[in-house]
GROMACS .gro file of C-alpha atoms in nm:
model
  432
    1UNK     CA    1   3.343  -0.713   2.626
    2UNK     CA    2   3.467  -0.524   2.320
    3UNK     CA    3   3.497  -0.733   2.000
    4UNK     CA    4   3.869  -0.783   1.936
    5UNK     CA    5   3.862  -0.623   1.589
    6UNK     CA    6   3.738  -0.296   1.741
    7UNK     CA    7   4.060  -0.262   1.945
    8UNK     CA    8   4.305  -0.326   1.660
    9UNK     CA    9   4.517  -0.067   1.478
   10UNK     CA   10   4.362   0.128   1.194
   11UNK     CA   11   4.579  -0.064   0.946
   12UNK     CA   12   4.466  -0.402   1.080
   13UNK     CA   13   4.101  -0.295   1.071
   14UNK     CA   14   4.144  -0.177   0.712
   15UNK     CA   15   4.311  -0.503   0.605
   16UNK     CA   16   4.036  -0.702   0.778
   17UNK     CA   17   3.764  -0.503   0.603
   18UNK     CA   18   3.928  -0.537   0.262
   19UNK     CA   19   3.920  -0.916   0.291
   20UNK     CA   20   3.553  -0.898   0.387
   21UNK     CA   21   3.492  -0.659   0.097
   22UNK     CA   22   3.624  -0.912  -0.153
   23UNK     CA   23   3.387  -1.172  -0.013
   24UNK     CA   24   3.094  -0.931  -0.033
   25UNK     CA   25   3.167  -0.831  -0.393
   26UNK     CA   26   3.207  -1.193  -0.500
   27UNK     CA   27   2.873  -1.274  -0.334
   28UNK     CA   28   2.670  -0.996  -0.501
   29UNK     CA   29   2.839  -1.065  -0.835
   30UNK     CA   30   2.709  -1.421  -0.811
   31UNK     CA   31   2.372  -1.367  -0.642
   32UNK     CA   32   2.237  -1.014  -0.696
   33UNK     CA   33   2.058  -0.940  -1.027
   34UNK     CA   34   2.100  -0.567  -0.961
   35UNK     CA   35   2.474  -0.573  -0.899
   36UNK     CA   36   2.547  -0.824  -1.175
   37UNK     CA   37   2.376  -0.586  -1.415
   38UNK     CA   38   2.552  -0.280  -1.267
   39UNK     CA   39   2.898  -0.437  -1.288
   40UNK     CA   40   2.838  -0.553  -1.645
   41UNK     CA   41   2.699  -0.221  -1.770
   42UNK     CA   42   2.993  -0.027  -1.622
   43UNK     CA   43   3.256  -0.285  -1.727
   44UNK     CA   44   3.360  -0.338  -1.366
   45UNK     CA   45   3.578  -0.637  -1.283
   46UNK     CA   46   3.560  -0.711  -0.911
   47UNK     CA   47   3.907  -0.864  -0.941
   48UNK     CA   48   4.036  -0.506  -0.973
   49UNK     CA   49   3.875  -0.395  -0.645
   50UNK     CA   50   4.114  -0.492  -0.369
   51UNK     CA   51   4.101  -0.196  -0.133
   52UNK     CA   52   3.844   0.037   0.016
   53UNK     CA   53   3.987   0.315  -0.202
   54UNK     CA   54   3.907   0.102  -0.510
   55UNK     CA   55   3.536   0.127  -0.425
   56UNK     CA   56   3.528   0.457  -0.612
   57UNK     CA   57   3.521   0.247  -0.932
   58UNK     CA   58   3.165   0.140  -0.846
   59UNK     CA   59   2.875   0.386  -0.890
   60UNK     CA   60   2.685   0.437  -0.564
   61UNK     CA   61   2.348   0.276  -0.502
   62UNK     CA   62   2.064   0.512  -0.412
   63UNK     CA   63   1.722   0.485  -0.252
   64UNK     CA   64   1.576   0.542  -0.597
   65UNK     CA   65   1.754   0.225  -0.712
   66UNK     CA   66   1.604   0.032  -0.421
   67UNK     CA   67   1.261   0.166  -0.506
   68UNK     CA   68   1.280   0.104  -0.881
   69UNK     CA   69   1.445  -0.240  -0.874
   70UNK     CA   70   1.350  -0.367  -0.529
   71UNK     CA   71   1.327  -0.739  -0.609
   72UNK     CA   72   1.652  -0.732  -0.809
   73UNK     CA   73   1.843  -0.677  -0.484
   74UNK     CA   74   1.725  -1.009  -0.339
   75UNK     CA   75   2.006  -1.267  -0.337
   76UNK     CA   76   1.807  -1.562  -0.203
   77UNK     CA   77   1.482  -1.735  -0.306
   78UNK     CA   78   1.172  -1.624  -0.115
   79UNK     CA   79   1.160  -1.963   0.056
   80UNK     CA   80   1.470  -1.857   0.254
   81UNK     CA   81   1.328  -1.521   0.366
   82UNK     CA   82   1.214  -1.525   0.728
   83UNK     CA   83   1.129  -1.162   0.797
   84UNK     CA   84   1.001  -0.879   0.578
   85UNK     CA   85   1.070  -0.517   0.673
   86UNK     CA   86   0.965  -0.199   0.499
   87UNK     CA   87   1.132   0.140   0.504
   88UNK     CA   88   1.042   0.471   0.345
   89UNK     CA   89   1.111   0.512  -0.025
   90UNK     CA   90   1.167   0.826  -0.229
   91UNK     CA   91   0.916   0.754  -0.506
   92UNK     CA   92   0.603   0.681  -0.304
   93UNK     CA   93   0.573   0.318  -0.204
   94UNK     CA   94   0.784   0.172   0.080
   95UNK     CA   95   1.095  -0.032   0.002
   96UNK     CA   96   1.099  -0.396   0.112
   97UNK     CA   97   1.401  -0.524   0.305
   98UNK     CA   98   1.423  -0.903   0.340
   99UNK     CA   99   1.611  -1.100   0.607
  100UNK     CA  100   1.710  -1.465   0.629
  101UNK     CA  101   1.777  -1.657   0.950
  102UNK     CA  102   2.144  -1.570   0.914
  103UNK     CA  103   2.056  -1.200   0.875
  104UNK     CA  104   1.844  -1.210   1.191
  105UNK     CA  105   2.138  -1.363   1.377
  106UNK     CA  106   2.359  -1.083   1.244
  107UNK     CA  107   2.098  -0.825   1.352
  108UNK     CA  108   2.094  -0.972   1.703
  109UNK     CA  109   2.476  -0.964   1.721
  110UNK     CA  110   2.481  -0.602   1.602
  111UNK     CA  111   2.237  -0.487   1.867
  112UNK     CA  112   2.394  -0.693   2.145
  113UNK     CA  113   2.738  -0.537   2.093
  114UNK     CA  114   2.573  -0.194   2.051
  115UNK     CA  115   2.398  -0.234   2.386
  116UNK     CA  116   2.726  -0.344   2.544
  117UNK     CA  117   2.888  -0.033   2.398
  118UNK     CA  118   2.646   0.176   2.605
  119UNK     CA  119   2.712  -0.020   2.921
  120UNK     CA  120   2.411  -0.254   2.914
  121UNK     CA  121   2.481  -0.598   3.063
  122UNK     CA  122   2.287  -0.920   3.112
  123UNK     CA  123   2.193  -0.791   3.458
  124UNK     CA  124   1.996  -0.500   3.311
  125UNK     CA  125   1.632  -0.472   3.206
  126UNK     CA  126   1.543  -0.260   2.904
  127UNK     CA  127   1.204  -0.102   2.845
  128UNK     CA  128   1.128  -0.082   2.472
  129UNK     CA  129   0.917   0.223   2.386
  130UNK     CA  130   0.901   0.167   2.011
  131UNK     CA  131   0.690  -0.073   1.811
  132UNK     CA  132   0.800  -0.430   1.737
  133UNK     CA  133   0.528  -0.474   1.473
  134UNK     CA  134   0.429  -0.277   1.157
  135UNK     CA  135   0.724  -0.425   0.962
  136UNK     CA  136   0.964  -0.214   1.173
  137UNK     CA  137   1.322  -0.343   1.189
  138UNK     CA  138   1.443  -0.143   1.489
  139UNK     CA  139   1.200  -0.293   1.740
  140UNK     CA  140   1.290  -0.644   1.625
  141UNK     CA  141   1.662  -0.561   1.646
  142UNK     CA  142   1.632  -0.432   2.003
  143UNK     CA  143   1.443  -0.743   2.116
  144UNK     CA  144   1.685  -0.984   1.947
  145UNK     CA  145   1.989  -0.794   2.075
  146UNK     CA  146   1.866  -0.793   2.435
  147UNK     CA  147   1.787  -1.165   2.409
  148UNK     CA  148   2.136  -1.245   2.280
  149UNK     CA  149   2.295  -1.029   2.548
  150UNK     CA  150   2.088  -1.202   2.813
  151UNK     CA  151   1.926  -0.880   2.935
  152UNK     CA  152   1.558  -0.856   3.020
  153UNK     CA  153   1.328  -0.658   2.791
  154UNK     CA  154   0.982  -0.512   2.845
  155UNK     CA  155   0.797  -0.463   2.515
  156UNK     CA  156   0.568  -0.175   2.605
  157UNK     CA  157   0.579  -0.018   2.260
  158UNK     CA  158   0.476   0.337   2.177
  159UNK     CA  159   0.234   0.367   2.469
  160UNK     CA  160   0.116   0.664   2.673
  161UNK     CA  161   0.323   0.811   2.959
  162UNK     CA  162   0.081   0.652   3.207
  163UNK     CA  163   0.139   0.305   3.060
  164UNK     CA  164   0.516   0.359   3.050
  165UNK     CA  165   0.532   0.468   3.413
  166UNK     CA  166   0.311   0.179   3.521
  167UNK     CA  167   0.566  -0.054   3.361
  168UNK     CA  168   0.867   0.131   3.503
  169UNK     CA  169   0.731   0.122   3.858
  170UNK     CA  170   0.619  -0.242   3.832
  171UNK     CA  171   0.916  -0.407   3.655
  172UNK     CA  172   1.202  -0.171   3.751
  173UNK     CA  173   1.385  -0.144   3.414
  174UNK     CA  174   1.732   0.012   3.420
  175UNK     CA  175   1.745   0.142   3.060
  176UNK     CA  176   1.486   0.294   2.829
  177UNK     CA  177   1.490   0.264   2.448
  178UNK     CA  178   1.305   0.578   2.350
  179UNK     CA  179   1.259   0.874   2.116
  180UNK     CA  180   1.419   1.144   2.337
  181UNK     CA  181   1.142   1.404   2.309
  182UNK     CA  182   0.912   1.146   2.469
  183UNK     CA  183   1.132   1.161   2.780
  184UNK     CA  184   1.000   1.515   2.831
  185UNK     CA  185   0.645   1.376   2.835
  186UNK     CA  186   0.752   1.114   3.091
  187UNK     CA  187   0.905   1.389   3.306
  188UNK     CA  188   0.591   1.601   3.281
  189UNK     CA  189   0.365   1.308   3.374
  190UNK     CA  190   0.589   1.216   3.667
  191UNK     CA  191   0.585   1.572   3.800
  192UNK     CA  192   0.205   1.589   3.779
  193UNK     CA  193   0.159   1.254   3.953
  194UNK     CA  194   0.413   1.273   4.233
  195UNK     CA  195   0.663   1.026   4.082
  196UNK     CA  196   1.027   1.086   4.177
  197UNK     CA  197   1.202   1.012   3.849
  198UNK     CA  198   1.548   1.012   4.002
  199UNK     CA  199   1.464   0.725   4.240
  200UNK     CA  200   1.292   0.519   3.971
  201UNK     CA  201   1.598   0.303   3.904
  202UNK     CA  202   1.651   0.421   3.545
  203UNK     CA  203   2.025   0.449   3.476
  204UNK     CA  204   2.023   0.541   3.108
  205UNK     CA  205   1.831   0.597   2.788
  206UNK     CA  206   1.918   0.466   2.441
  207UNK     CA  207   1.795   0.761   2.233
  208UNK     CA  208   1.661   0.690   1.884
  209UNK     CA  209   1.518   0.894   1.600
  210UNK     CA  210   1.614   1.245   1.719
  211UNK     CA  211   1.947   1.414   1.790
  212UNK     CA  212   2.039   1.496   2.150
  213UNK     CA  213   2.384   1.637   2.072
  214UNK     CA  214   2.537   1.924   1.881
  215UNK     CA  215   2.816   1.874   1.631
  216UNK     CA  216   3.077   1.905   1.909
  217UNK     CA  217   2.896   1.631   2.114
  218UNK     CA  218   2.765   1.877   2.372
  219UNK     CA  219   2.397   1.829   2.456
  220UNK     CA  220   2.162   2.024   2.231
  221UNK     CA  221   1.854   2.199   2.368
  222UNK     CA  222   1.649   1.879   2.382
  223UNK     CA  223   1.929   1.692   2.558
  224UNK     CA  224   1.979   1.977   2.806
  225UNK     CA  225   1.611   1.990   2.894
  226UNK     CA  226   1.607   1.620   2.972
  227UNK     CA  227   1.930   1.625   3.175
  228UNK     CA  228   1.817   1.925   3.381
  229UNK     CA  229   1.530   1.719   3.522
  230UNK     CA  230   1.643   1.358   3.500
  231UNK     CA  231   1.983   1.240   3.617
  232UNK     CA  232   2.033   0.963   3.359
  233UNK     CA  233   2.298   0.887   3.100
  234UNK     CA  234   2.181   0.939   2.743
  235UNK     CA  235   2.331   0.748   2.451
  236UNK     CA  236   2.276   0.842   2.088
  237UNK     CA  237   2.229   0.559   1.842
  238UNK     CA  238   2.213   0.583   1.463
  239UNK     CA  239   2.092   0.310   1.230
  240UNK     CA  240   1.881   0.238   0.923
  241UNK     CA  241   1.690  -0.063   0.794
  242UNK     CA  242   1.898  -0.074   0.477
  243UNK     CA  243   2.227  -0.130   0.657
  244UNK     CA  244   2.107  -0.366   0.936
  245UNK     CA  245   2.369  -0.202   1.159
  246UNK     CA  246   2.378   0.050   1.443
  247UNK     CA  247   2.636   0.310   1.549
  248UNK     CA  248   2.594   0.358   1.924
  249UNK     CA  249   2.776   0.576   2.176
  250UNK     CA  250   2.992   0.437   2.454
  251UNK     CA  251   3.017   0.582   2.805
  252UNK     CA  252   3.224   0.875   2.675
  253UNK     CA  253   2.938   0.983   2.445
  254UNK     CA  254   3.157   1.112   2.163
  255UNK     CA  255   2.982   0.962   1.861
  256UNK     CA  256   2.846   0.628   1.748
  257UNK     CA  257   3.108   0.352   1.725
  258UNK     CA  258   3.166   0.166   1.399
  259UNK     CA  259   3.151  -0.215   1.397
  260UNK     CA  260   3.401  -0.300   1.121
  261UNK     CA  261   3.296  -0.665   1.103
  262UNK     CA  262   2.950  -0.552   0.988
  263UNK     CA  263   2.986  -0.254   0.759
  264UNK     CA  264   3.226  -0.043   0.551
  265UNK     CA  265   3.188   0.334   0.584
  266UNK     CA  266   3.260   0.610   0.332
  267UNK     CA  267   3.182   0.981   0.374
  268UNK     CA  268   3.133   1.118   0.023
  269UNK     CA  269   3.111   1.460  -0.141
  270UNK     CA  270   2.885   1.570  -0.427
  271UNK     CA  271   3.111   1.392  -0.680
  272UNK     CA  272   3.092   1.064  -0.485
  273UNK     CA  273   3.452   1.100  -0.372
  274UNK     CA  274   3.571   1.072  -0.010
  275UNK     CA  275   3.573   1.402   0.178
  276UNK     CA  276   3.876   1.517   0.375
  277UNK     CA  277   3.894   1.371   0.726
  278UNK     CA  278   3.661   1.562   0.956
  279UNK     CA  279   3.455   1.722   0.680
  280UNK     CA  280   3.079   1.675   0.650
  281UNK     CA  281   2.964   1.444   0.372
  282UNK     CA  282   2.702   1.186   0.288
  283UNK     CA  283   2.728   0.858   0.477
  284UNK     CA  284   2.769   0.577   0.225
  285UNK     CA  285   2.788   0.215   0.337
  286UNK     CA  286   2.876  -0.133   0.210
  287UNK     CA  287   2.723  -0.410   0.417
  288UNK     CA  288   2.925  -0.715   0.525
  289UNK     CA  289   2.785  -1.057   0.604
  290UNK     CA  290   2.429  -0.996   0.484
  291UNK     CA  291   2.267  -1.283   0.296
  292UNK     CA  292   1.930  -1.172   0.161
  293UNK     CA  293   1.985  -0.810   0.054
  294UNK     CA  294   2.345  -0.686   0.070
  295UNK     CA  295   2.423  -0.335  -0.049
  296UNK     CA  296   2.739  -0.190  -0.207
  297UNK     CA  297   2.814   0.182  -0.173
  298UNK     CA  298   2.461   0.265  -0.061
  299UNK     CA  299   2.409   0.638  -0.010
  300UNK     CA  300   2.202   0.684   0.305
  301UNK     CA  301   2.115   1.048   0.242
  302UNK     CA  302   2.245   1.145   0.589
  303UNK     CA  303   2.497   1.427   0.613
  304UNK     CA  304   2.749   1.395   0.896
  305UNK     CA  305   3.117   1.380   0.980
  306UNK     CA  306   3.335   1.091   1.095
  307UNK     CA  307   3.587   1.108   1.378
  308UNK     CA  308   3.897   0.890   1.355
  309UNK     CA  309   4.098   0.943   1.674
  310UNK     CA  310   4.092   0.647   1.920
  311UNK     CA  311   3.831   0.664   2.195
  312UNK     CA  312   3.905   0.654   2.568
  313UNK     CA  313   3.689   0.340   2.592
  314UNK     CA  314   3.960   0.137   2.417
  315UNK     CA  315   3.799   0.116   2.074
  316UNK     CA  316   4.006   0.236   1.780
  317UNK     CA  317   3.716   0.234   1.533
  318UNK     CA  318   3.585   0.548   1.369
  319UNK     CA  319   3.287   0.725   1.525
  320UNK     CA  320   2.998   0.897   1.350
  321UNK     CA  321   2.898   1.240   1.472
  322UNK     CA  322   2.538   1.363   1.496
  323UNK     CA  323   2.343   1.373   1.170
  324UNK     CA  324   2.342   1.733   1.049
  325UNK     CA  325   2.046   1.659   0.825
  326UNK     CA  326   1.911   1.464   0.532
  327UNK     CA  327   2.072   1.560   0.202
  328UNK     CA  328   1.732   1.587   0.032
  329UNK     CA  329   1.604   1.807   0.315
  330UNK     CA  330   1.878   2.068   0.278
  331UNK     CA  331   1.717   2.412   0.268
  332UNK     CA  332   1.850   2.722   0.094
  333UNK     CA  333   1.666   2.999   0.274
  334UNK     CA  334   1.744   3.367   0.222
  335UNK     CA  335   2.105   3.289   0.137
  336UNK     CA  336   2.156   3.052   0.432
  337UNK     CA  337   2.196   2.674   0.411
  338UNK     CA  338   1.991   2.496   0.679
  339UNK     CA  339   1.892   2.145   0.779
  340UNK     CA  340   1.574   2.068   0.978
  341UNK     CA  341   1.759   1.951   1.296
  342UNK     CA  342   1.887   2.308   1.345
  343UNK     CA  343   1.527   2.435   1.332
  344UNK     CA  344   1.409   2.160   1.567
  345UNK     CA  345   1.681   2.255   1.817
  346UNK     CA  346   1.552   2.612   1.829
  347UNK     CA  347   1.188   2.509   1.868
  348UNK     CA  348   1.278   2.269   2.151
  349UNK     CA  349   1.417   2.569   2.340
  350UNK     CA  350   1.067   2.704   2.410
  351UNK     CA  351   0.881   2.522   2.687
  352UNK     CA  352   0.558   2.702   2.596
  353UNK     CA  353   0.563   2.534   2.251
  354UNK     CA  354   0.355   2.221   2.300
  355UNK     CA  355   0.393   2.073   1.952
  356UNK     CA  356   0.525   2.178   1.612
  357UNK     CA  357   0.593   2.059   1.260
  358UNK     CA  358   0.817   2.202   0.987
  359UNK     CA  359   0.686   2.240   0.633
  360UNK     CA  360   0.928   2.307   0.346
  361UNK     CA  361   0.799   2.423   0.007
  362UNK     CA  362   0.886   2.631  -0.298
  363UNK     CA  363   0.751   2.982  -0.341
  364UNK     CA  364   0.631   3.138  -0.667
  365UNK     CA  365   0.985   3.209  -0.785
  366UNK     CA  366   1.106   2.858  -0.706
  367UNK     CA  367   1.314   2.926  -0.394
  368UNK     CA  368   1.274   2.748  -0.061
  369UNK     CA  369   1.020   2.856   0.198
  370UNK     CA  370   0.990   2.739   0.560
  371UNK     CA  371   0.665   2.735   0.755
  372UNK     CA  372   0.658   2.626   1.118
  373UNK     CA  373   0.316   2.526   1.247
  374UNK     CA  374   0.306   2.527   1.625
  375UNK     CA  375   0.068   2.486   1.915
  376UNK     CA  376   0.136   2.670   2.241
  377UNK     CA  377   0.032   2.610   2.599
  378UNK     CA  378  -0.233   2.883   2.608
  379UNK     CA  379  -0.205   3.243   2.496
  380UNK     CA  380   0.155   3.343   2.567
  381UNK     CA  381   0.227   3.716   2.522
  382UNK     CA  382   0.525   3.789   2.299
  383UNK     CA  383   0.592   3.418   2.226
  384UNK     CA  384   0.595   3.480   1.851
  385UNK     CA  385   0.848   3.762   1.886
  386UNK     CA  386   1.063   3.555   2.124
  387UNK     CA  387   1.078   3.274   1.867
  388UNK     CA  388   1.163   3.514   1.585
  389UNK     CA  389   1.437   3.676   1.791
  390UNK     CA  390   1.586   3.337   1.876
  391UNK     CA  391   1.593   3.234   1.510
  392UNK     CA  392   1.768   3.558   1.415
  393UNK     CA  393   2.026   3.512   1.689
  394UNK     CA  394   2.100   3.145   1.616
  395UNK     CA  395   2.042   3.103   1.241
  396UNK     CA  396   2.031   3.464   1.114
  397UNK     CA  397   1.699   3.402   0.936
  398UNK     CA  398   1.337   3.380   1.051
  399UNK     CA  399   1.088   3.136   0.895
  400UNK     CA  400   0.714   3.191   0.870
  401UNK     CA  401   0.533   3.084   1.186
  402UNK     CA  402   0.168   2.986   1.216
  403UNK     CA  403  -0.020   2.906   1.538
  404UNK     CA  404  -0.246   2.602   1.507
  405UNK     CA  405  -0.458   2.370   1.718
  406UNK     CA  406  -0.254   2.091   1.878
  407UNK     CA  407  -0.488   1.822   1.744
  408UNK     CA  408  -0.432   1.945   1.389
  409UNK     CA  409  -0.054   1.933   1.432
  410UNK     CA  410  -0.070   1.588   1.591
  411UNK     CA  411  -0.260   1.456   1.289
  412UNK     CA  412   0.032   1.569   1.074
  413UNK     CA  413   0.298   1.440   1.316
  414UNK     CA  414   0.140   1.098   1.363
  415UNK     CA  415  -0.007   0.979   1.030
  416UNK     CA  416  -0.190   0.647   1.055
  417UNK     CA  417   0.065   0.435   0.868
  418UNK     CA  418   0.374   0.593   1.025
  419UNK     CA  419   0.578   0.406   1.287
  420UNK     CA  420   0.747   0.716   1.427
  421UNK     CA  421   0.667   1.088   1.455
  422UNK     CA  422   0.695   1.302   1.143
  423UNK     CA  423   0.876   1.628   1.215
  424UNK     CA  424   0.930   1.754   0.860
  425UNK     CA  425   0.690   1.769   0.565
  426UNK     CA  426   0.885   1.844   0.247
  427UNK     CA  427   0.646   1.963  -0.024
  428UNK     CA  428   0.916   2.068  -0.271
  429UNK     CA  429   0.889   1.755  -0.486
  430UNK     CA  430   0.514   1.807  -0.500
  431UNK     CA  431   0.563   2.168  -0.608
  432UNK     CA  432   0.762   2.076  -0.921
   0.00000   0.00000   0.00000
């Protein structure tokens, strides 16, 4: 079932959101120390903000604000907080995100309708391959969403391929919730151990944390490698702890669908003004219906484009395209503007590359440098030259490449306190 608001005309959706916006602004003006102070210092009267276009009167909120004034965003006493989540900050320490019972109900609703968007029903069983602990919101959201939907869920967590396959063969899940590059490890393990992946009963994978599509929604190299071996549907999903909301693909796989009852979306340029339709900008969100820690015009740091034409699935809501990159990870390299996902896509092309990590730094004259540390499957003649040639053909520039031991790279990719793999180490802030 598609929520009724997601099938309405663009004008009706806009009018609906503007009523919800007024409620959200009234709430933070009453409850949020941060936003009360912001509105007062900028002489903002919320009575003058009646449309989404009027939001430009309010300065955006940044991750630095969350880091510097974390507790000032709380709108409820700590006695009403049920769950504490942390997410990465920009100034060192993690940022705390708090949720009340009402927020957890909203989180469950968000994930249930996101699962439904990808075709999951109460008759399905989902295998969760990401942690539910370590103050991680996503794992909790997936569990709550499956429970509300009535689907079964197997909480395996970030286990080894052997453990995952043991669970798949024993409990017969129909969908996997997984970082897509891990699907390649599942394929490799299955091939080595005589498991027929295409008779395993898996219908689809909800792919988190890494892109599987190019900007035109075609499968990127990682997505192609998976689909060549495993006949399953793959659905991209995009979310963040700060917005308590997911954008998930439907069966047509043309971008993550917006849930207008949960969040307002703006795509902004460098001057914090809306970009032209279809242009790439920074995703900026205003949350709706959040009790403990609502956000107004929060800049996510993710650069992408929105698509506004109605979808064949019947939804008329906007869709978010693949993330082109993090704004703070934009690289100016030898006159070319790059984002790490473009580099990752090239490295995923080479099957002989076992593991890699991207390091970004400043050189002696203050310009950006890229170093790719990689481990290969044995001594492969001409692999270095093949990689360099591929970079020149696809991106017109070639980064520095260094061969390393896989264990050394894995220590960088999987730091002890991290809940997901690290693919990029940005040393530029440390260089200044």
